[in-house]
């Protein structure tokens, strides 16, 4: 199955891929970062409105709950 993505989604995915590659090249890569990157790219690619989806992701990451200081993985 081939999915056609919008020009906006294509641009965002290109920017995400470039940023991810730069992080990896700087030695900041990890399997967890790869998984997160792949998830965000998949969510943007599959969204009917990629700009709105990216806004949702950014809002969640910026929320007080996301910045609560809890360790990765949601441990309490």
Tab-separated table of C-alpha atoms in Angstrom:
chain	number	residue	atom	x	y	z
A	1	UNK	CA	0.000	0.000	0.000
A	2	UNK	CA	1.375	3.384	-0.993
A	3	UNK	CA	0.335	6.424	0.994
A	4	UNK	CA	0.410	9.852	-0.575
A	5	UNK	CA	1.381	12.563	1.877
A	6	UNK	CA	0.822	16.283	1.582
A	7	UNK	CA	3.559	18.720	0.675
A	8	UNK	CA	3.420	20.106	4.228
A	9	UNK	CA	3.879	16.624	5.707
A	10	UNK	CA	6.734	15.955	3.299
A	11	UNK	CA	8.488	19.172	4.415
A	12	UNK	CA	7.979	18.386	8.099
A	13	UNK	CA	9.257	14.851	7.692
A	14	UNK	CA	12.299	16.179	5.824
A	15	UNK	CA	13.001	18.575	8.694
A	16	UNK	CA	12.498	15.819	11.283
A	17	UNK	CA	14.862	13.519	9.371
A	18	UNK	CA	17.524	16.230	9.055
A	19	UNK	CA	17.297	17.045	12.762
A	20	UNK	CA	17.463	13.373	13.700
A	21	UNK	CA	20.492	12.826	11.468
A	22	UNK	CA	22.231	15.834	13.056
A	23	UNK	CA	21.546	14.494	16.550
A	24	UNK	CA	22.914	11.084	15.620
A	25	UNK	CA	25.988	12.644	13.965
A	26	UNK	CA	26.599	14.676	17.139
A	27	UNK	CA	26.647	11.457	19.158
A	28	UNK	CA	23.215	11.983	20.704
A	29	UNK	CA	21.549	9.024	19.028
A	30	UNK	CA	20.016	6.123	20.891
A	31	UNK	CA	17.485	3.371	20.245
A	32	UNK	CA	14.935	5.374	22.270
A	33	UNK	CA	15.537	8.474	20.132
A	34	UNK	CA	15.182	6.366	16.984
A	35	UNK	CA	11.884	4.941	18.257
A	36	UNK	CA	10.568	8.398	19.169
A	37	UNK	CA	11.622	9.828	15.801
A	38	UNK	CA	9.967	6.974	13.921
A	39	UNK	CA	6.756	7.399	15.931
A	40	UNK	CA	6.555	11.148	15.265
A	41	UNK	CA	7.267	10.668	11.554
A	42	UNK	CA	4.591	7.970	11.340
A	43	UNK	CA	2.049	10.157	13.172
A	44	UNK	CA	2.738	13.117	10.871
A	45	UNK	CA	2.665	10.990	7.707
A	46	UNK	CA	-0.648	9.328	8.596
A	47	UNK	CA	-2.477	12.432	9.830
A	48	UNK	CA	-5.191	13.940	7.660
A	49	UNK	CA	-3.908	17.370	8.782
A	50	UNK	CA	-0.165	17.052	9.358
A	51	UNK	CA	0.234	20.628	10.645
A	52	UNK	CA	-2.461	20.108	13.276
A	53	UNK	CA	-0.929	16.769	14.271
A	54	UNK	CA	2.507	18.351	14.700
A	55	UNK	CA	0.911	21.095	16.815
A	56	UNK	CA	-0.745	18.425	18.996
A	57	UNK	CA	2.581	16.650	19.483
A	58	UNK	CA	4.369	19.909	20.345
A	59	UNK	CA	1.614	20.920	22.777
A	60	UNK	CA	1.799	17.588	24.567
A	61	UNK	CA	5.570	17.781	24.855
A	62	UNK	CA	5.302	21.325	26.220
A	63	UNK	CA	2.592	20.466	28.751
A	64	UNK	CA	3.407	20.633	32.472
A	65	UNK	CA	2.768	16.900	32.746
A	66	UNK	CA	5.388	16.177	30.070
A	67	UNK	CA	7.870	18.384	31.941
A	68	UNK	CA	7.112	16.991	35.399
A	69	UNK	CA	10.652	15.770	35.973
A	70	UNK	CA	9.586	12.150	36.018
A	71	UNK	CA	12.100	9.675	34.658
A	72	UNK	CA	11.677	8.397	31.114
A	73	UNK	CA	9.157	5.643	30.728
A	74	UNK	CA	6.599	7.264	32.995
A	75	UNK	CA	7.974	5.819	36.236
A	76	UNK	CA	6.666	7.574	39.316
